[in-house]
CSV table of C-alpha atoms in Angstrom, one decimal:
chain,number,residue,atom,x,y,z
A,21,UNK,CA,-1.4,-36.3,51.7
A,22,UNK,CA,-5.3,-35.8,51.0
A,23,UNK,CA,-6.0,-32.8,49.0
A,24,UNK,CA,-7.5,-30.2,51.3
A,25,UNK,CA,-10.7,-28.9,49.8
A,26,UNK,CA,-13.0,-26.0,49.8
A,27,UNK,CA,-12.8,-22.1,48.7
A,28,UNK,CA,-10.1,-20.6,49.1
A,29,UNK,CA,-7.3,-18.8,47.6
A,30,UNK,CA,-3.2,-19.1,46.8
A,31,UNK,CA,-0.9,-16.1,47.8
A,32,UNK,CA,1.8,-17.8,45.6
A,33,UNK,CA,2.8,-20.6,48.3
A,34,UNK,CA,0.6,-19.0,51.1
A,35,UNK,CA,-2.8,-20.8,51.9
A,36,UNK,CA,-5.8,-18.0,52.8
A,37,UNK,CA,-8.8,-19.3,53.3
A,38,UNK,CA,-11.5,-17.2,51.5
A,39,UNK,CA,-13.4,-16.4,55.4
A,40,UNK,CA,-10.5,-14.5,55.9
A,41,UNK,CA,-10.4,-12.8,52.8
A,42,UNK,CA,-14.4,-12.1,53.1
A,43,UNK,CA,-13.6,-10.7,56.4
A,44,UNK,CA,-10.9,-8.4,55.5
A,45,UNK,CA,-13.0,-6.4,53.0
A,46,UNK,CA,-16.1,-6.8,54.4
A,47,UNK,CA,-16.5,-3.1,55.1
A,48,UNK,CA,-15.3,-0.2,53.1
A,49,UNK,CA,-12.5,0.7,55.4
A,50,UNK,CA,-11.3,-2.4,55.8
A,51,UNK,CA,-8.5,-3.3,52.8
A,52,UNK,CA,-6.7,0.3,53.8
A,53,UNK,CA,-6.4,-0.2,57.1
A,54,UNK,CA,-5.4,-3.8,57.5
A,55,UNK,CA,-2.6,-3.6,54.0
A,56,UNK,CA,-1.9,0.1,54.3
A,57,UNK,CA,-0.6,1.4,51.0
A,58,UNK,CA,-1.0,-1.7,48.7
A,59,UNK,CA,-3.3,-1.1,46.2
A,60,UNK,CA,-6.1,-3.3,46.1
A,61,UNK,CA,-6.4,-4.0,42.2
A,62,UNK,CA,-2.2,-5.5,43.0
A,63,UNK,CA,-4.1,-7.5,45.9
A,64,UNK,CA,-6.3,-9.3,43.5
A,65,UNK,CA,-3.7,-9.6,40.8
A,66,UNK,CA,-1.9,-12.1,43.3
A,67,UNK,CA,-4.6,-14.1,44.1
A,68,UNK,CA,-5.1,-16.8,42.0
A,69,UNK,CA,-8.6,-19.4,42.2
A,70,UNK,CA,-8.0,-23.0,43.3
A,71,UNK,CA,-9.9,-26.0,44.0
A,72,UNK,CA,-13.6,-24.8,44.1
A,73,UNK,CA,-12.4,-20.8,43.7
A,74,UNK,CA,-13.0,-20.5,40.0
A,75,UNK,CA,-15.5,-17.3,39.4
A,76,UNK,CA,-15.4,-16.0,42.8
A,77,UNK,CA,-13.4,-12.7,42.0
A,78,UNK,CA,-15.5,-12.3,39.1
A,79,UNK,CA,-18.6,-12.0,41.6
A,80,UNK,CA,-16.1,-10.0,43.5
A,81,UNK,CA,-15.5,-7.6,40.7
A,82,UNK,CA,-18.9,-5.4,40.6
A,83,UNK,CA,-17.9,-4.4,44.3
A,84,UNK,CA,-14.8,-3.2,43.2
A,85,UNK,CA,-14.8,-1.5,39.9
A,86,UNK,CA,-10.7,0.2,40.3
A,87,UNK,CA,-10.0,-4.2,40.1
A,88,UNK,CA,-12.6,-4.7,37.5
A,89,UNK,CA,-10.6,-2.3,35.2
A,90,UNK,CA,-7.7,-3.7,35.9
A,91,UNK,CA,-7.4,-6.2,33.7
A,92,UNK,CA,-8.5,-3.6,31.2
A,93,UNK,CA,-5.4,-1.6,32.0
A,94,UNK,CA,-2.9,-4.2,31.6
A,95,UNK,CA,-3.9,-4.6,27.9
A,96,UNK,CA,-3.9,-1.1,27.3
A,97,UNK,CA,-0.5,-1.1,28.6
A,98,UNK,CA,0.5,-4.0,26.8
A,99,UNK,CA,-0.9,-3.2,23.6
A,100,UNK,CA,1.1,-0.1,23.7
A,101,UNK,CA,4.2,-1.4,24.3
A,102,UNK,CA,3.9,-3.5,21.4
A,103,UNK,CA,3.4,-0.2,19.5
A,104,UNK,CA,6.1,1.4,21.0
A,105,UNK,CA,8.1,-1.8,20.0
A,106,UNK,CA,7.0,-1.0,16.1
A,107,UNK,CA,4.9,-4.5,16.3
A,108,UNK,CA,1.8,-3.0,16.1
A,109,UNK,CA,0.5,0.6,13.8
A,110,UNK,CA,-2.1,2.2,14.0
A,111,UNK,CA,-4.2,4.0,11.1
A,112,UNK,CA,-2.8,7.6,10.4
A,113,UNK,CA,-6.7,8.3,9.2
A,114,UNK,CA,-4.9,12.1,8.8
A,115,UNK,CA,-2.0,11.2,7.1
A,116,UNK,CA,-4.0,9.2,4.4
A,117,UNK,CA,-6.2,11.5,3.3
A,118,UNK,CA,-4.1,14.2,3.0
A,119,UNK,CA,-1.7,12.5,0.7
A,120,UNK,CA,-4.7,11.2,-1.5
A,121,UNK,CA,-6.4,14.9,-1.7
A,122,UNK,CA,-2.9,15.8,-2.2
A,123,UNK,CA,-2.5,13.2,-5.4
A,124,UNK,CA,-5.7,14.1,-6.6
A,125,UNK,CA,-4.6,18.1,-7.0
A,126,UNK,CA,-1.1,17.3,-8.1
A,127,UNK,CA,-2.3,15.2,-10.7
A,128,UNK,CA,-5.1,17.7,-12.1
A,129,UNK,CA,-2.2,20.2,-11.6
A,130,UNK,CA,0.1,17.7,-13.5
A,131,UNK,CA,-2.6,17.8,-16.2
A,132,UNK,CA,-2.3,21.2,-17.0
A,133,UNK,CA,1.3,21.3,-17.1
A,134,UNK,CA,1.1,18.1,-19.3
A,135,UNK,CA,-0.7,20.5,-21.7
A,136,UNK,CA,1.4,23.2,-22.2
A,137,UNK,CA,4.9,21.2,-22.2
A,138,UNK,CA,6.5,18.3,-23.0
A,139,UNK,CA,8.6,16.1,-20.1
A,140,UNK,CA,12.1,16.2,-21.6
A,141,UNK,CA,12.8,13.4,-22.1
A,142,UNK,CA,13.4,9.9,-24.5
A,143,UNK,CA,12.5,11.3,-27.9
A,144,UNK,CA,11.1,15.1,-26.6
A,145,UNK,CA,15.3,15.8,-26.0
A,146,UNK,CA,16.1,19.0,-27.5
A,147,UNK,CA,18.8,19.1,-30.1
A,148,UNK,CA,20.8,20.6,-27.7
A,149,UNK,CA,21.2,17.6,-25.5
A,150,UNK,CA,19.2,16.7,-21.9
A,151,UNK,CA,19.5,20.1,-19.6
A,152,UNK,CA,21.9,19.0,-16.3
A,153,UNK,CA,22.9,15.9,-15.6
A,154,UNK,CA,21.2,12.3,-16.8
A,155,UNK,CA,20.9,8.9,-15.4
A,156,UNK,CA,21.5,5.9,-17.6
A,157,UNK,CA,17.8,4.3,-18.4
A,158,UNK,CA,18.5,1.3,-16.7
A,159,UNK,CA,19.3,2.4,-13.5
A,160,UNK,CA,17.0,5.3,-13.7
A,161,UNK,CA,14.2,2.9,-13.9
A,162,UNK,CA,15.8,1.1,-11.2
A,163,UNK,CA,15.7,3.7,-8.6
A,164,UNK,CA,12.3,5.4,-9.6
A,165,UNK,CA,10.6,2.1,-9.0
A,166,UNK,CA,12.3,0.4,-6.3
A,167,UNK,CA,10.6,2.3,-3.7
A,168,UNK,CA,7.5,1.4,-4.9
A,169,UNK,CA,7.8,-2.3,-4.4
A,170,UNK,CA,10.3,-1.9,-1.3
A,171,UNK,CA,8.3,0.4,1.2
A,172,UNK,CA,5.4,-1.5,1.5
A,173,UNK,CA,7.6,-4.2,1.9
A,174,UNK,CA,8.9,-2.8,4.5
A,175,UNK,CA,5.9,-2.1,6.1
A,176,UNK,CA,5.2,-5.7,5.6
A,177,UNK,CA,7.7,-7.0,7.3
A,178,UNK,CA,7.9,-5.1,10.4
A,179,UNK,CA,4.5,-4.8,11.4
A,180,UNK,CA,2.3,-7.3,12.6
A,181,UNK,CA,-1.5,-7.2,11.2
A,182,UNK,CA,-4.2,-9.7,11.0
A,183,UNK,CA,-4.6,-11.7,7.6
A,184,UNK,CA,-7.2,-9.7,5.8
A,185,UNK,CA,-8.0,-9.5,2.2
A,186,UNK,CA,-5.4,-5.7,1.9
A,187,UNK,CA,-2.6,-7.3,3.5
A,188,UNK,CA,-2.9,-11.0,1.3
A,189,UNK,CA,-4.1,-10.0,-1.9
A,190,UNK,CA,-4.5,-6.5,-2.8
A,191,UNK,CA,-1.2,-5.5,-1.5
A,192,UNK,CA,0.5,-8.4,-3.4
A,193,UNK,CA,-1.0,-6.9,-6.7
A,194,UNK,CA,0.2,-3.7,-6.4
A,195,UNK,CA,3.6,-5.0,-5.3
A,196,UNK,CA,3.6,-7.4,-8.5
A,197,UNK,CA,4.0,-4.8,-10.8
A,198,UNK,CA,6.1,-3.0,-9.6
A,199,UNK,CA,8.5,-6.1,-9.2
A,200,UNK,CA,8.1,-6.0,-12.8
A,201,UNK,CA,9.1,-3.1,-13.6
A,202,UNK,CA,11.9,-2.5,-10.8
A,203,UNK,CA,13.8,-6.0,-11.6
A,204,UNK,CA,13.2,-6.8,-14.9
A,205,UNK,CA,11.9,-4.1,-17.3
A,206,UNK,CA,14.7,-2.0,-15.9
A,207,UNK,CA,17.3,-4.6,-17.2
A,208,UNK,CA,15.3,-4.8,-20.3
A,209,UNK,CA,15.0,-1.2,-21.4
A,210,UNK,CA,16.7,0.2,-24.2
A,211,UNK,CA,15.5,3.7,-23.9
A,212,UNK,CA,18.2,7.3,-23.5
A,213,UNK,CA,19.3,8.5,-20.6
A,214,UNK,CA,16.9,10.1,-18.1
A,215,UNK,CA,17.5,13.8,-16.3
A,216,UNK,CA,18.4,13.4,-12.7
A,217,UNK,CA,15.7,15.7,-11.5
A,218,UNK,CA,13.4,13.5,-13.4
A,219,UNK,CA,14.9,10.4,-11.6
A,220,UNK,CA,14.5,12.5,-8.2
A,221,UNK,CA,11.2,13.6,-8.7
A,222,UNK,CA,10.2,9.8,-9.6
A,223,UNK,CA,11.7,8.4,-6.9
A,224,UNK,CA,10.1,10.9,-4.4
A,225,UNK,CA,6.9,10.3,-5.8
A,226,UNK,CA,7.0,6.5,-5.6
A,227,UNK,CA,8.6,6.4,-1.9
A,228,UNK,CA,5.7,8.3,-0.9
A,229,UNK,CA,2.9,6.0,-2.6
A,230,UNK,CA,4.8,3.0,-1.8
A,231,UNK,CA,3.9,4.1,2.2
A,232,UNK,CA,0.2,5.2,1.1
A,233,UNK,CA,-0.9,2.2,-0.1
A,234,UNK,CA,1.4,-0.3,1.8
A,235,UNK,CA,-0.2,1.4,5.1
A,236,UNK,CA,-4.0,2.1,4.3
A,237,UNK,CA,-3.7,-1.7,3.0
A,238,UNK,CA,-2.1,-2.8,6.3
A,239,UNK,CA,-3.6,-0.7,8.5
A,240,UNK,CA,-6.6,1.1,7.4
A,241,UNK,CA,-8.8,-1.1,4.6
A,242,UNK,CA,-11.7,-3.3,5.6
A,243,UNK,CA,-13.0,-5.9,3.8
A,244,UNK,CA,-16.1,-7.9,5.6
A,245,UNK,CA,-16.4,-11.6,3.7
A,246,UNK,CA,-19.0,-10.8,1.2
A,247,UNK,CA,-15.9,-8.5,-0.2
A,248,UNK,CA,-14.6,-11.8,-1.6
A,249,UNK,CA,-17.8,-12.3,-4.1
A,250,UNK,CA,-18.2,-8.8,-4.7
A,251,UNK,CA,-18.2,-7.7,-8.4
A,252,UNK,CA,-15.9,-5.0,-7.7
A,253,UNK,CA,-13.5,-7.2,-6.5
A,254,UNK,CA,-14.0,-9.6,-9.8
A,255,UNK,CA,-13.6,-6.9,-12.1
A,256,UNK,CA,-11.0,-5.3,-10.9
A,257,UNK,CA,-9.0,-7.7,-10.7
A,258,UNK,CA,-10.0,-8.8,-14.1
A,259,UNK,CA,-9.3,-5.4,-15.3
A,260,UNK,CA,-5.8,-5.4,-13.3
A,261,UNK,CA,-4.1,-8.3,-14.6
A,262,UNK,CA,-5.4,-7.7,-18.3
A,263,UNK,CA,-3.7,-4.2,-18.2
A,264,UNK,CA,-0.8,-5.5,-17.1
A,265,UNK,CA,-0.7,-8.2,-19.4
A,266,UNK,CA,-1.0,-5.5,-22.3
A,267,UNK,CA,1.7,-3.4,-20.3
A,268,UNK,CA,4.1,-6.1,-20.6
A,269,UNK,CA,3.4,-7.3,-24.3
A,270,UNK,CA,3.4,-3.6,-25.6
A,271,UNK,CA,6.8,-3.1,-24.0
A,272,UNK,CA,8.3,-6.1,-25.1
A,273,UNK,CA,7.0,-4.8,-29.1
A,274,UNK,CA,8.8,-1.6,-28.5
A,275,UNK,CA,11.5,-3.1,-27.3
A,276,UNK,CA,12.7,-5.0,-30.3
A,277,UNK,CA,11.3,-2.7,-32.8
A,278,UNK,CA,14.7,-1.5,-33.4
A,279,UNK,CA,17.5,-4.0,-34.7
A,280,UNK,CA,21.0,-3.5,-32.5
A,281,UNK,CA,22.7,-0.5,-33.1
A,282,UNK,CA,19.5,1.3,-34.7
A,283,UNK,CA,18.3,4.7,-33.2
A,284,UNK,CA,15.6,5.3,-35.9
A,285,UNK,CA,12.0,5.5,-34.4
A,286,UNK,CA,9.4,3.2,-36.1
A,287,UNK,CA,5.9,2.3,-36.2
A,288,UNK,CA,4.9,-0.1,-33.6
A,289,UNK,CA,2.8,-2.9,-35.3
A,290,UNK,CA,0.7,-5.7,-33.0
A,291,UNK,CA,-0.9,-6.0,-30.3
A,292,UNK,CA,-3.2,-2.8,-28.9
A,293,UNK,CA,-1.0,-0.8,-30.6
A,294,UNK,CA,-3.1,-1.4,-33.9
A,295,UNK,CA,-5.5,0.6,-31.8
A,296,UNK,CA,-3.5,2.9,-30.0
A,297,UNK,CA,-0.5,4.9,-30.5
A,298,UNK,CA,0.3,4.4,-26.5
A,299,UNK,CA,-0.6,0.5,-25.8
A,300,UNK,CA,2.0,0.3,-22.8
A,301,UNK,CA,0.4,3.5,-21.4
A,302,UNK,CA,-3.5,2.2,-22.0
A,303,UNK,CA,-2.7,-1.4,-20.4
A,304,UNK,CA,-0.7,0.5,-17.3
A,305,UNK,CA,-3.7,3.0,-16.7
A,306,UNK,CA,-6.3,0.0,-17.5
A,307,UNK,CA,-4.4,-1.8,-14.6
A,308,UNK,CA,-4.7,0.8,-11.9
A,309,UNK,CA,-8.2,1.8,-12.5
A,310,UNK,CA,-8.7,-2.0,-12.3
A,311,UNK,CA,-6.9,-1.9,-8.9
A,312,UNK,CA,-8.9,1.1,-7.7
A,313,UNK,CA,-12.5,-1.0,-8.1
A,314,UNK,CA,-10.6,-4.1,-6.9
A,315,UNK,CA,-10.2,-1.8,-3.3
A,316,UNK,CA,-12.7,0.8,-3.5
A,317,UNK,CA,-10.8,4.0,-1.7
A,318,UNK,CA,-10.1,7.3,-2.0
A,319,UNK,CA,-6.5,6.5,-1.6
A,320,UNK,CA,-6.3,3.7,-4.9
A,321,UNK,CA,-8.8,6.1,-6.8
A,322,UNK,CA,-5.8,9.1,-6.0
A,323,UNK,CA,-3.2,6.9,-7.7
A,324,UNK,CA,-5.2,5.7,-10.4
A,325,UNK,CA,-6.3,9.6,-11.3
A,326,UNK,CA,-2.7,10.7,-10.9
A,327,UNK,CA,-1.9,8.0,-13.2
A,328,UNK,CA,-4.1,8.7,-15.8
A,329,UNK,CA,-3.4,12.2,-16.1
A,330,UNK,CA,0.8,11.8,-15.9
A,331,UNK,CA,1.2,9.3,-18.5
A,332,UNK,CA,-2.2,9.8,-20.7
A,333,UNK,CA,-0.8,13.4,-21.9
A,334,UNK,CA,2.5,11.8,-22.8
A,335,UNK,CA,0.6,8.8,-25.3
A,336,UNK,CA,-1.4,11.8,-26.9
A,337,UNK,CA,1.9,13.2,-27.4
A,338,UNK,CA,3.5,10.1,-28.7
A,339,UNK,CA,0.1,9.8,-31.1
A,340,UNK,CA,0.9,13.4,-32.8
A,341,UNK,CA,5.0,12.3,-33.1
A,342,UNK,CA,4.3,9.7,-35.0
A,343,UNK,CA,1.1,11.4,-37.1
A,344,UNK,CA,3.6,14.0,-37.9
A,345,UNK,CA,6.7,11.7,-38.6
A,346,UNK,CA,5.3,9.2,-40.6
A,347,UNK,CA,2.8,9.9,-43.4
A,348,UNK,CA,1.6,6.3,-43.6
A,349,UNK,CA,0.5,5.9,-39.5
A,350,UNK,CA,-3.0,4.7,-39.2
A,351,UNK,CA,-4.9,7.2,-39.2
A,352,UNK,CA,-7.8,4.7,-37.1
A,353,UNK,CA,-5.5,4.7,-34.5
A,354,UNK,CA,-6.3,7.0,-31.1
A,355,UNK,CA,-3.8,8.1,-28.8
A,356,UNK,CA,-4.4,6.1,-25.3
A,357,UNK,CA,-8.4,4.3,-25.4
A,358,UNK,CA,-9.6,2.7,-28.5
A,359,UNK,CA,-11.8,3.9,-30.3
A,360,UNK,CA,-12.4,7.1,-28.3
A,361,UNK,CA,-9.3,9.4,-27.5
């Protein structure tokens, strides 16, 4: 059969030629009276272009705007069923910086407290044993960090974001140390038991900054392509995997200072701890500043502050133990950055 040409259009296997089409909605009146209640926009929808039909409804389009927008509608509804389906998140702009504001006054809050008091725990255990319960220090460490590698991903895996610098990089950094220390420092640690309100209160506080960063990561950074070369990015990186580096090796010094069966304290020898009386603190808060200039945001900077001023006290208090302990410790030695504090 020879193919029948001209304009025209296909109501799925109906042939209307597009004279009649013209015709119907030639005047304003015309498409209610001649299909009653269907709405035009559905009228359009089912109308597909064939031979020599191609761009005729877009010219039709600027006399119709409710069909024009259409289109526009469908995605709209489409795009929120995806969210609806968990496939999609949106920013929580709110959410984000109200946790970081609320990290950055918890942690000069922290500070204070920091000053006054000693965490008790490890070697600040009064003679009178750990108040309340306690948590072996393997699983203690086990539960504080988990959430910190686990929520983000989480958030990883059931949600569905373009590639982007946050989602393959940065968020793999911050999710590498905390593998660390979830699966393998936890095996590794030797120290005393921990106070379950301690555990809690570490566990809390990494659930909640697991979600922080996994989702302003996801969902919130932007990073335009001259990010990549940035200096920032360079350095803080640089800075990032150096801390962690001195994290790990000041750890693993501490960790077999003491012989098998000992429960003595010693003086750490090596590594940045001939600088410092608190290496593994120095390389951990040298890694998270690094991470804050690798991303640039309030919401890193939060973490990195509340880092600083959690586990910088406890180094300065480490440095005075072991001044007061041992009358041959270094004297050139500071508490947390060498050569300054």
């Amino acid at each position: 059969m020879a193919q029948r040409r001209g304009v025209g259009f296909r109501w799925r296997t109906f042939w209307i030629p597009t004279s009649s089409v013209i015709s119907i909605f030639a005047t304003q009146t015309g498409p209610l009276s001649v299909l009653g209640t269907v709405p035009l926009a559905d009228v359009f929808l089912r109308l597909e272009p064939c031979v020599g039909g191609g761009g005729l409804l877009s010219r039709l389009f600027p006399l119709f705007p409710s069909v024009a927008g259409h289109e526009d509608l469908k995605e709209e509804k489409e795009k929120k069923g995806e969210k609806e389906r968990g496939i999609i998140m949106e920013c929580k702009e709110n959410v984000i910086h109200f946790l970081s504001w609320g990290f950055i006054v918890g942690a000069v809050a922290y500070l204070l407290q920091q000053t006054r008091t000693q965490t008790p725990y490890g070697r600040y255990v009064t003679s009178d044993g750990t108040p309340g319960r306690t948590c072996p220090a393997k699983l203690a460490w086990f539960l504080q960090e988990l959430p910190s590698f686990l929520v983000p991903m989480l958030l990883l895996l059931s949600t569905d974001t373009q590639p982007s610098l946050g989602k393959d990089l940065l968020l793999w950094t911050f999710c590498l140390h905390y593998f660390q220390r979830t699966f393998i420092y936890s095996l590794l640690t030797k120290g005393r038991p921990s106070p379950l309100y301690i555990v809690f209160s570490a566990l809390v506080f990494c659930s909640v900054n697991g979600f922080l960063q996994g989702h302003y990561m996801l969902h919130c950074a932007t990073y335009d392509d001259t990010w990549q070369t940035d200096i920032r990015l360079g350095t803080g990186l640089l800075m990032f995997f150096l801390g962690m580096a001195i994290n790990i090796h000041s750890d693993h010094i501490l960790l077999n200072l003491r012989k098998p069966g000992e429960v003595v304290y010693k003086i750490p020898k090596g590594g940045m701890f001939e600088y410092v009386s608190g290496a593994n603190f120095f390389g951990e808060i040298l890694e998270w500043c690094g991470y804050a200039l690798a991303t640039w945001s309030l919401t890193t900077f939060s973490f990195a502050l509340f880092t600083m001023c959690s586990i910088g006290p406890r180094a300065y208090h480490h440095h005075r133990y072991y001044q007061e302990k041992f009358e041959d410790y270094p004297r050139s030695r500071k508490a947390v950055i060498p050569f300054i504090l």
